[in-house]
mmCIF file of C-alpha atoms and ligand atoms in Angstrom:
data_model
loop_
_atom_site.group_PDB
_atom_site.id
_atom_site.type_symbol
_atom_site.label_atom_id
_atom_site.label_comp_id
_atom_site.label_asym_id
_atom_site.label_seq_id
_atom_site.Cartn_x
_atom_site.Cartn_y
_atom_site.Cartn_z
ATOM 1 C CA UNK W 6 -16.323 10.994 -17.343
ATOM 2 C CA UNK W 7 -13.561 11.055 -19.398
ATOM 3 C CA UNK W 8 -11.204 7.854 -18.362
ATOM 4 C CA UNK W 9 -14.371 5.808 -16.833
ATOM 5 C CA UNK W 10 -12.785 2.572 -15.842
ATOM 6 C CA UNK W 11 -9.512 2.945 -17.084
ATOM 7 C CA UNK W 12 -6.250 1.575 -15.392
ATOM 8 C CA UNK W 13 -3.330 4.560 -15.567
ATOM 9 C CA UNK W 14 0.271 4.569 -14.256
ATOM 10 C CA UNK W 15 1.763 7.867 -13.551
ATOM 11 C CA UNK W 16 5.497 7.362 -12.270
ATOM 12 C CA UNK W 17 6.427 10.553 -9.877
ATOM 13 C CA UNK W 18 2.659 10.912 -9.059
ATOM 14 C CA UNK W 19 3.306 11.422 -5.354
ATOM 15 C CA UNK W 20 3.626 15.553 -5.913
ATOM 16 C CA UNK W 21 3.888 17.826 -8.913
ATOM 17 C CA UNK W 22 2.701 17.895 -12.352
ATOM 18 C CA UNK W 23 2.238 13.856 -11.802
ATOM 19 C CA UNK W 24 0.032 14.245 -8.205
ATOM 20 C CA UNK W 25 -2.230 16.896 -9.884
ATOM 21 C CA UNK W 26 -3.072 14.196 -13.268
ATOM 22 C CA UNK W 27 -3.326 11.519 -10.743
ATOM 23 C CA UNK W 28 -6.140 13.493 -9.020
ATOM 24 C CA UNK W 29 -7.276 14.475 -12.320
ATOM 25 C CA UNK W 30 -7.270 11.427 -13.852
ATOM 26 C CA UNK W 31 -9.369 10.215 -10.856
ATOM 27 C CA UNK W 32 -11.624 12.572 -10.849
ATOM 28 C CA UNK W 33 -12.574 11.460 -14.515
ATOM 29 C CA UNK W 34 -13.248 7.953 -13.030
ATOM 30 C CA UNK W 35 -9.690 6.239 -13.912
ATOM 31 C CA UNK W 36 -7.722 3.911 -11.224
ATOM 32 C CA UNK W 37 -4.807 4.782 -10.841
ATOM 33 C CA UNK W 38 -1.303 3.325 -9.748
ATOM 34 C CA UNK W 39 0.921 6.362 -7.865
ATOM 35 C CA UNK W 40 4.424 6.214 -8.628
ATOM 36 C CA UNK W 41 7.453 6.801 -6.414
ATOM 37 C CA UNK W 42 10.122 6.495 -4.363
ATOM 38 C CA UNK W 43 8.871 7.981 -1.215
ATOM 39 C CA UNK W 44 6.215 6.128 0.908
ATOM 40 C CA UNK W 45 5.268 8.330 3.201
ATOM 41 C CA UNK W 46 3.991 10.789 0.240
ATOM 42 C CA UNK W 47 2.901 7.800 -2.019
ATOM 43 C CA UNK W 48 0.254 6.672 1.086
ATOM 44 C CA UNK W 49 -0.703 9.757 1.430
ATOM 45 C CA UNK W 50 -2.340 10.541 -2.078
ATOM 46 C CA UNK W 51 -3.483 7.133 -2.063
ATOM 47 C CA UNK W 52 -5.544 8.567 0.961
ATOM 48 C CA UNK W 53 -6.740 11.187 -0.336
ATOM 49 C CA UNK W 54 -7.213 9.543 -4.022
ATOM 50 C CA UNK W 55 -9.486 7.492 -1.975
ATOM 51 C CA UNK W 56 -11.225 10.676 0.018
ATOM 52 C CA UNK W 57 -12.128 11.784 -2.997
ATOM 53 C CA UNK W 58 -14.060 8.738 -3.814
ATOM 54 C CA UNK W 59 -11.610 7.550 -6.280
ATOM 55 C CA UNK W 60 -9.912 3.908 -6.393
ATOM 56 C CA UNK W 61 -5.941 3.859 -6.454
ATOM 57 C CA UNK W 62 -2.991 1.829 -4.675
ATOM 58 C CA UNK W 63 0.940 3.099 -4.371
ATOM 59 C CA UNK W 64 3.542 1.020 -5.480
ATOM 60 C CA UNK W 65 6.965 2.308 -4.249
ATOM 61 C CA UNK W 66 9.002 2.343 -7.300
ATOM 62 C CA UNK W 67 12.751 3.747 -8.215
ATOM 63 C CA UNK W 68 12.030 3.697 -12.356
ATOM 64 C CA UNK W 69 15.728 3.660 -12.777
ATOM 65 C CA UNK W 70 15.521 0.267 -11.190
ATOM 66 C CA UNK W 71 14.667 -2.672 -14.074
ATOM 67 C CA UNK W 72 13.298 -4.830 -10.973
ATOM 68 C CA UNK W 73 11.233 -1.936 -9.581
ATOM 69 C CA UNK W 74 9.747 -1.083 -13.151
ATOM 70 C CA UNK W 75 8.748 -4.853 -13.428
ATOM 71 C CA UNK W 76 7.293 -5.155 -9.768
ATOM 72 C CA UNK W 77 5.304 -2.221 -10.948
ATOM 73 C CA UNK W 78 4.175 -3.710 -13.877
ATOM 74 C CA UNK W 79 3.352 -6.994 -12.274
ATOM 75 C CA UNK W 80 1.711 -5.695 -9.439
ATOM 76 C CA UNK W 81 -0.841 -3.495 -12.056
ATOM 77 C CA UNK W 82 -1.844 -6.392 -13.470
ATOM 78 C CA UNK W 83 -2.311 -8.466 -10.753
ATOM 79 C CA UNK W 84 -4.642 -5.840 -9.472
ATOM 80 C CA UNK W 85 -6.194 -4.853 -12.536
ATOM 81 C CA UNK W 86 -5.603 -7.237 -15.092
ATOM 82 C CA UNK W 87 -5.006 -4.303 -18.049
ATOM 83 C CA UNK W 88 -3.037 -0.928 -18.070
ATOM 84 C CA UNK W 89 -4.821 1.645 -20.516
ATOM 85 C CA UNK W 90 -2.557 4.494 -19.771
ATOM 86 C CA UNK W 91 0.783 5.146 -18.989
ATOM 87 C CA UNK W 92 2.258 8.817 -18.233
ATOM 88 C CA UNK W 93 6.134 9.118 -17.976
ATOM 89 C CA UNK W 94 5.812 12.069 -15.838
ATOM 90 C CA UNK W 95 9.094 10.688 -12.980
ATOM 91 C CA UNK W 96 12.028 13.492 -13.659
ATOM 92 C CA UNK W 97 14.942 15.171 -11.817
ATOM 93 C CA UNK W 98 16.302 18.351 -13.575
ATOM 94 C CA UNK W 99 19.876 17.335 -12.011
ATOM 95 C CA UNK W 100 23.192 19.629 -12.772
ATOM 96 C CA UNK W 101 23.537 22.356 -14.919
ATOM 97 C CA UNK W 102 26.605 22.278 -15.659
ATOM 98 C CA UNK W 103 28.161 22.274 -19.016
ATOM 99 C CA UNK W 104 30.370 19.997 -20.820
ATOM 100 C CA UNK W 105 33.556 20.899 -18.827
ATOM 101 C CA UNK W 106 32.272 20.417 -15.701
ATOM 102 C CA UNK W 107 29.740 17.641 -15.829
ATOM 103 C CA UNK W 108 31.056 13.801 -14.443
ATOM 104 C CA UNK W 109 29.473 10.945 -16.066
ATOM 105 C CA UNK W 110 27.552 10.036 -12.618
ATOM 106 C CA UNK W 111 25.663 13.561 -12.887
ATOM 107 C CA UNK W 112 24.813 12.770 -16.617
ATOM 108 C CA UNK W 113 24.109 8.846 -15.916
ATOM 109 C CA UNK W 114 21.350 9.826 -13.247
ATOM 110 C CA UNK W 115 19.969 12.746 -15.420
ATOM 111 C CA UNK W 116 19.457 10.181 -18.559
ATOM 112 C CA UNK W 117 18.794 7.282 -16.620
ATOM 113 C CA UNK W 118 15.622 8.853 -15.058
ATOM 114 C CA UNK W 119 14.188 10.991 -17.758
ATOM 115 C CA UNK W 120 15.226 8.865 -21.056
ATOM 116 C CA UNK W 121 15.986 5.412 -20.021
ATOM 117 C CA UNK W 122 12.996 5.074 -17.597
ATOM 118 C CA UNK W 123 10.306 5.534 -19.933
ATOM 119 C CA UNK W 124 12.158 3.647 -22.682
ATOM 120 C CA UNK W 125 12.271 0.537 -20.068
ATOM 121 C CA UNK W 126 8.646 1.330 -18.967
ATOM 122 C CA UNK W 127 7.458 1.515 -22.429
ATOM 123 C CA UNK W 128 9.164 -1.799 -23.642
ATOM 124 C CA UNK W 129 6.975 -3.642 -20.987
ATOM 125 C CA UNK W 130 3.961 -2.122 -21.256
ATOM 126 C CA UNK W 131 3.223 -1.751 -24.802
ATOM 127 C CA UNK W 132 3.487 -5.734 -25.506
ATOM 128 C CA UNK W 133 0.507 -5.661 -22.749
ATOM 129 C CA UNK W 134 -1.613 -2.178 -24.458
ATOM 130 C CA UNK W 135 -0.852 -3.738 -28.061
ATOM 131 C CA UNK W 136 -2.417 -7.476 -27.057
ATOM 132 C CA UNK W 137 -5.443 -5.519 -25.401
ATOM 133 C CA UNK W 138 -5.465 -3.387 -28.892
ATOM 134 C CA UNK W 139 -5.236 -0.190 -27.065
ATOM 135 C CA UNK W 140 -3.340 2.277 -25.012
ATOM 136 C CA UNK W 141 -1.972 5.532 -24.763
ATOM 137 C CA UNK W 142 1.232 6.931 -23.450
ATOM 138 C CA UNK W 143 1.754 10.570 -22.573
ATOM 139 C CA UNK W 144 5.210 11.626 -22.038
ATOM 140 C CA UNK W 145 6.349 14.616 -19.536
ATOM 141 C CA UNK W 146 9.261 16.254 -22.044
ATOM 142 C CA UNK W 147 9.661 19.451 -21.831
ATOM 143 C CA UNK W 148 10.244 22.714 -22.768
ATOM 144 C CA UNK W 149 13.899 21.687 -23.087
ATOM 145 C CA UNK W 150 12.819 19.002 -25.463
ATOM 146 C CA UNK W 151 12.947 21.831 -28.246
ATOM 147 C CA UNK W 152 15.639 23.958 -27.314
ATOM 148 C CA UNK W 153 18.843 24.383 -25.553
ATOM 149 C CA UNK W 154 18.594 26.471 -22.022
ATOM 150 C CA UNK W 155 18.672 26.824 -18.756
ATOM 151 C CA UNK W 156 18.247 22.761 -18.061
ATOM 152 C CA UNK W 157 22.010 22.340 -18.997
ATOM 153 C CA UNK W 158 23.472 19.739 -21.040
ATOM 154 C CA UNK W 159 22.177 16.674 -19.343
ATOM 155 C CA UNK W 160 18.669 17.761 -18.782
ATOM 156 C CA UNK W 161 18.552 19.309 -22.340
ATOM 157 C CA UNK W 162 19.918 16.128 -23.602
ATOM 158 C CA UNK W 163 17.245 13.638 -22.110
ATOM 159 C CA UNK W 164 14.219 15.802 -23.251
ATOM 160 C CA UNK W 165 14.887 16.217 -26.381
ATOM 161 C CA UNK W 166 15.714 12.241 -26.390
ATOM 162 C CA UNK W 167 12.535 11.909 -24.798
ATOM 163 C CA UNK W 168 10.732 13.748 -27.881
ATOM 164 C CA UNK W 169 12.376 11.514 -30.139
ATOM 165 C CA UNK W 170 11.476 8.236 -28.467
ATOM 166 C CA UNK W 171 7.898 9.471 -28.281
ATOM 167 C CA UNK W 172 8.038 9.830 -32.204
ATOM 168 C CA UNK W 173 9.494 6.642 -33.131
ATOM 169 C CA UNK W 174 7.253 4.835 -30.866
ATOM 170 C CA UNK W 175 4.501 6.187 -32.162
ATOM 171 C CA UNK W 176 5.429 5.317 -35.982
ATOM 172 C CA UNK W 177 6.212 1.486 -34.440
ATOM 173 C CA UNK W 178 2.805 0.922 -32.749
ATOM 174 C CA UNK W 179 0.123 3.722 -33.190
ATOM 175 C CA UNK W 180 -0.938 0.956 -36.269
ATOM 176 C CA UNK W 181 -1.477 -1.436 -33.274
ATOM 177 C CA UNK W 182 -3.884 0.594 -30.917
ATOM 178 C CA UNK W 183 -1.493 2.438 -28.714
ATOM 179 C CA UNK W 184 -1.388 6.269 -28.974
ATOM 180 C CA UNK W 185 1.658 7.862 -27.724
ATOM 181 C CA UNK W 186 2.355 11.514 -27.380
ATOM 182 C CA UNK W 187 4.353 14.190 -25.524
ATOM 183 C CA UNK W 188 3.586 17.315 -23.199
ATOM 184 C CA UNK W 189 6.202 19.832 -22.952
ATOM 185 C CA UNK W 190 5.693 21.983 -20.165
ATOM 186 C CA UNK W 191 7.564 25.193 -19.742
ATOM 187 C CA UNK W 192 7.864 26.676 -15.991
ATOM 188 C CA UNK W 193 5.640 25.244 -13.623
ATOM 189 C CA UNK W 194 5.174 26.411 -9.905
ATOM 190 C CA UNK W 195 6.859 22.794 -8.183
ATOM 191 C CA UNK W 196 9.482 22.181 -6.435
ATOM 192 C CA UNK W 197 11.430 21.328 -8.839
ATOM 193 C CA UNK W 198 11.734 24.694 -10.346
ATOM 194 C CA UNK W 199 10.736 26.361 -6.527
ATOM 195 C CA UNK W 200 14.356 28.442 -5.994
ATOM 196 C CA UNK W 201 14.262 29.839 -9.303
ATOM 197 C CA UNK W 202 10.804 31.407 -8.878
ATOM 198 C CA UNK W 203 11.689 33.173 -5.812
ATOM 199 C CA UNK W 204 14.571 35.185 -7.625
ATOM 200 C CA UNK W 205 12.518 37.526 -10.040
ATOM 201 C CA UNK W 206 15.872 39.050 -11.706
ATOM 202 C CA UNK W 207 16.692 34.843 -12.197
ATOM 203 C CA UNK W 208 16.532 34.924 -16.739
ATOM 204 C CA UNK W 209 14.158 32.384 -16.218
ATOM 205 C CA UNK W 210 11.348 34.921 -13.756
ATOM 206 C CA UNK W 211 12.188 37.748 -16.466
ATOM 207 C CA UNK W 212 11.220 35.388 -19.259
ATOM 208 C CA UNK W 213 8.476 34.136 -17.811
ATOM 209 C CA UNK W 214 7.114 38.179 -17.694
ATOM 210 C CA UNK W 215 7.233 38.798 -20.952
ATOM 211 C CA UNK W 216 5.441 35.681 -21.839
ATOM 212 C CA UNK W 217 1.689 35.981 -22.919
ATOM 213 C CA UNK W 218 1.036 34.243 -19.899
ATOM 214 C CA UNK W 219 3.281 36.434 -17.717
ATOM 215 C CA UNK W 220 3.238 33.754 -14.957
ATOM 216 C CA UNK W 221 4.527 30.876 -14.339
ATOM 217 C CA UNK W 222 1.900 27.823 -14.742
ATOM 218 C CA UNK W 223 0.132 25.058 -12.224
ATOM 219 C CA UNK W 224 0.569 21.510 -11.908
ATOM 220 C CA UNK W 225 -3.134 21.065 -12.359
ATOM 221 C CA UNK W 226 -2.610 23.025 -15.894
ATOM 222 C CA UNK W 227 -0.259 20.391 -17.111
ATOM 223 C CA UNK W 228 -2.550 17.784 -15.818
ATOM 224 C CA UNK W 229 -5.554 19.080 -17.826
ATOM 225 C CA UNK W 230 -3.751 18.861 -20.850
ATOM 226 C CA UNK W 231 -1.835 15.149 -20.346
ATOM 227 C CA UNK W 232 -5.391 14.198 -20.048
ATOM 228 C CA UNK W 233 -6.540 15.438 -23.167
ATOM 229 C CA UNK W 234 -3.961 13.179 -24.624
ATOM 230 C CA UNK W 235 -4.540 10.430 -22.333
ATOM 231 C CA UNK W 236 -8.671 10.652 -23.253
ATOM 232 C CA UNK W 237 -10.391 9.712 -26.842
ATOM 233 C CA UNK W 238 -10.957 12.975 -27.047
ATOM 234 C CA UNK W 239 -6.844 13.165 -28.886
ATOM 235 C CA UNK W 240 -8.193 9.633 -30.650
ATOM 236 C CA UNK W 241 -6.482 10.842 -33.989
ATOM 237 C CA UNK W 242 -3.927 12.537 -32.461
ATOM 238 C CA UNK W 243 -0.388 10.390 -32.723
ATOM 239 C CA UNK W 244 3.179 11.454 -31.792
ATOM 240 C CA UNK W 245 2.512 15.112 -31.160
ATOM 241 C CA UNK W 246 4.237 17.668 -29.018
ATOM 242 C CA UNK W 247 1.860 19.940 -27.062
ATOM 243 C CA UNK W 248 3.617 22.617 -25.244
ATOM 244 C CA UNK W 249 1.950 23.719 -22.380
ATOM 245 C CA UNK W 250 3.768 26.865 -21.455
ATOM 246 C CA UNK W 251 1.987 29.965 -21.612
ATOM 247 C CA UNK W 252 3.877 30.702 -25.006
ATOM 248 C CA UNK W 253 7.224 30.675 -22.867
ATOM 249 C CA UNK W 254 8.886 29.122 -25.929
ATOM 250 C CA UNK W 255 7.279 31.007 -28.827
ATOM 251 C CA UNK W 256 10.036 33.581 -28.899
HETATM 252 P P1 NAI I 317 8.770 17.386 -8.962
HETATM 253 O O1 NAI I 317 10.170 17.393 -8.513
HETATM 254 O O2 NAI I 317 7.722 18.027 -8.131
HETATM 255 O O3 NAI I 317 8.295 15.881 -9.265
HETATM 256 C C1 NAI I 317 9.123 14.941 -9.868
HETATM 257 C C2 NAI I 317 8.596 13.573 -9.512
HETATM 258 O O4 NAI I 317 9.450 12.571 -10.087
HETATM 259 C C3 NAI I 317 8.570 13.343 -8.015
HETATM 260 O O5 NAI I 317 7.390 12.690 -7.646
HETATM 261 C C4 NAI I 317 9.793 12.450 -7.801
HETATM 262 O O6 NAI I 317 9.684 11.643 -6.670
HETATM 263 C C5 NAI I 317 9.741 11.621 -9.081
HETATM 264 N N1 NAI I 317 10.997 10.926 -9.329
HETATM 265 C C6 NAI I 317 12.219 11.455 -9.551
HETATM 266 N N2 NAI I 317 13.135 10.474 -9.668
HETATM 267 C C7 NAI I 317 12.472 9.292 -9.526
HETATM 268 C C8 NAI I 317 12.856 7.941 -9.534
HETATM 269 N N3 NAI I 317 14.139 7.563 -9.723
HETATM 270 N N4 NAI I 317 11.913 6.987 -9.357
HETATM 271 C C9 NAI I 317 10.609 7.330 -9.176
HETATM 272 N N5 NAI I 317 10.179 8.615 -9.145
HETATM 273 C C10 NAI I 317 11.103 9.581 -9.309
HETATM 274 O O7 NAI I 317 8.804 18.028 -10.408
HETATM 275 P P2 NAI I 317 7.670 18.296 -11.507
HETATM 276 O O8 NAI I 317 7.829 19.678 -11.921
HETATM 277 O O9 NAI I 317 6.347 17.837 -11.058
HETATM 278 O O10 NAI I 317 8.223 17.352 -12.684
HETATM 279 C C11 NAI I 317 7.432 16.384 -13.357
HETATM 280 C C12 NAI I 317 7.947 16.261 -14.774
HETATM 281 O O11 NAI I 317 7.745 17.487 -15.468
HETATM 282 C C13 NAI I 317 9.457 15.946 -14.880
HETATM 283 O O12 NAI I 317 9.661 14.993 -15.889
HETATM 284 C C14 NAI I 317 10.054 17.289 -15.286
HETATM 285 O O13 NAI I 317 11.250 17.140 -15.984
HETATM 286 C C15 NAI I 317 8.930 17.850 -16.140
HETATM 287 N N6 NAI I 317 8.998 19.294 -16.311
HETATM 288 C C16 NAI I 317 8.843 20.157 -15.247
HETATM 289 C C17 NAI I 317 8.923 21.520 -15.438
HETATM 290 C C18 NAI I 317 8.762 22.508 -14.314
HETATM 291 O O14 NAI I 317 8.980 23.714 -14.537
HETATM 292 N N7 NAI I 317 8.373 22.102 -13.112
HETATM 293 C C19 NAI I 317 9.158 22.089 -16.775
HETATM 294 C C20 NAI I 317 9.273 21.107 -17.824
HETATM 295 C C21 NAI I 317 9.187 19.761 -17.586
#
């Protein structure tokens, strides 16, 4: 097994790309902490985390929340005593509008949750992965990390923030055992992204067709490759961008 014994936190792990690594990650013998805002959901892969053998708890979480990212923080460690992994997967695609439409609330909750979260989460866990002299962090970017799009301005804005933030951070403490690296998924079948599949003349469904993949990809594909980062297996691999997106971006 891959993560034997290791502790992981995946915010937004109660559906989506961060459910399917949570059940992953399990699978490969980790324990992990599910992320989220919603209970009901949260209990509910903690049950079947825990039908499939696995070990887990929830801990309801809002990671634009300072006092909610430091409950979850303190209530990992009470539990487990360590964090080995931490996957910034939590992320709302928000508005699309442009620059002459947007209000600062729409761009506030768009860079609060997909910049500013991990930033926070980061700042309190890598004091606790660089004591323990190791760690890795895998960050949920995106396919509008590299490029301007469909996302609009917001969204664009916070991925390719999020790229940058996984670069610096891993110049500041790969030296001191913690790994940190990006995924950048391009369309994948959740419901965050659900509408837009069901319209196939939508620019995104036509783009998707003439990819080499010519589909859109599964939660469980991102999942495979966050933990490749997550695992020794990536042990030299620091501050990298894998795009998992069935060449989506390649032209
Ligand atoms: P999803 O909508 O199924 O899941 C998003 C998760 O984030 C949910 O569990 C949600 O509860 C959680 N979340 C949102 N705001 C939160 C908050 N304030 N506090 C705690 N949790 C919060 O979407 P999906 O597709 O699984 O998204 C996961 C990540 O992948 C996001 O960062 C997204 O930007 C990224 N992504 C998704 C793509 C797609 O096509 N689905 C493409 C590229 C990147």
């Amino acid at each position: 097994m891959k993560l034997e014994n290791k502790v992981a936190i995946i915010t937004g792990s109660t559906k989506g790309i961060g459910k399917a690594s949570a059940m992953i990650f399990v699978a490969e013998g980790a324990k992990v902490v599910v992320v989220g805002t919603n209970k009901e959901r949260g209990d509910a892969t903690v049950k079947e985390i825990l039908a499939a053998g696995g070990e887990g708890f929830f801990q309801q979480t809002d990671v634009t929340d300072e006092a909610s990212l430091d409950a979850l923080v303190n209530a990992t460690m009470e539990h487990y005593g360590r964090i080995d992994i931490l996957v910034n997967n939590a992320g709302v695609s928000g508005t699309t509008a442009n620059m002459n439409d947007i209000s600062s609330d729409e761009w506030n909750t768009v860079l609060s949750t997909n910049l500013t979260a991990p930033f926070m989460l980061c700042k309190k866990i890598i004091p606790v992965m660089e004591k323990q002299g190791s760690g890795a962090i895998v960050n949920v970017a995106s396919m509008a990390s590299t490029g301007a799009g469909r996302g609009g301005l917001a969204y664009t804005s916070a991925k390719h923030g999020l790229l940058g933030l996984t670069r610096q951070m891993s110049m500041d403490h790969g030296r001191n055992g913690v790994r940190i690296n990006a995924v950048l998924p391009g369309p994948i079948d959740t419901e965050m992204i659900a509408r837009v599949l069901t319209i196939p003349q939508h620019p995104v469904c036509m783009k998707i067709k003439m990819s080499p993949a010519t589909r859109a990809g599964a939660p469980e594909e991102v999942g495979k490759a966050i933990l490749f980062l997550a695992s020794d297996d990536a042990s030299f691999i620091h501050g990298a961008s894998l795009a998992v997106d069935g060449g989506y971006t390649i032209f």
